[in-house]
Amino acid sequence: MLFLEALRDDPLMRRIVAWEVSENTEQVKRLSEARSKALGLWLDRMRGSLMPPKGVDTAAVNALIFASIQHLVLSAAAGGQCAGMRAQARVFRQQ
């Protein structure tokens, strides 16, 4: 939920993420790679000694979760809803 909160609460972060998924320039590639590397290091620290269940591709699961959060927050910011869920839903609001 930290990523959701950071993205939801920071307009600049939302603009950067939208930029990353909408353009394919060298500058965007460098930015995206740096952010991906930092995220990977953070995930490694948070995981600690926990091991994923056998057969689970944790990188793929994490990518799906982060992509879902990005889409929810960007859609809510742009149009007030995502997949029929209005931005007033608890997930989009500050607690």
Coordinates of C-alpha atoms in Angstrom, one line a residue, residues 1-21 31 35 39 63-78 82 91-94:
M1 CA 0.0 0.0 0.0
L2 CA 3.0 2.3 0.4
F3 CA 3.4 2.6 -3.4
L4 CA -0.3 3.2 -3.9
E5 CA -0.2 6.0 -1.2
A6 CA 2.9 7.5 -2.7
L7 CA 1.5 7.5 -6.2
R8 CA -1.9 8.7 -5.1
D9 CA -0.5 11.6 -3.0
D10 CA 2.2 12.9 -5.3
P11 CA 1.1 14.5 -8.6
L12 CA 4.7 14.6 -9.8
M13 CA 5.2 10.9 -9.3
R14 CA 1.9 10.3 -11.2
R15 CA 3.2 12.4 -14.1
I16 CA 6.6 10.6 -14.1
V17 CA 4.9 7.1 -14.2
A18 CA 2.5 8.3 -17.0
W19 CA 5.5 9.5 -18.9
E20 CA 7.3 6.2 -18.5
V21 CA 4.4 4.3 -20.0
L31 CA 14.7 6.9 -15.5
R35 CA 13.4 3.3 -10.7
L39 CA 12.4 -1.0 -6.5
A63 CA 5.0 -6.7 -11.8
L64 CA 1.2 -7.4 -12.0
I65 CA 0.6 -5.8 -8.6
F66 CA 2.6 -2.7 -9.4
A67 CA 1.0 -2.3 -12.8
S68 CA -2.4 -2.7 -11.3
I69 CA -1.7 0.0 -8.7
Q70 CA -0.3 2.3 -11.4
H71 CA -3.4 1.8 -13.6
L72 CA -5.9 2.3 -10.7
V73 CA -4.3 5.5 -9.5
L74 CA -3.6 7.0 -12.9
S75 CA -7.1 6.2 -14.1
A76 CA -8.7 7.6 -11.0
A77 CA -6.6 10.8 -11.3
A78 CA -7.4 11.2 -15.0
C82 CA -11.2 2.8 -12.9
V91 CA -8.6 2.6 -2.0
F92 CA -8.2 6.0 -3.7
R93 CA -8.7 8.2 -0.6
Q94 CA -6.2 9.2 2.0

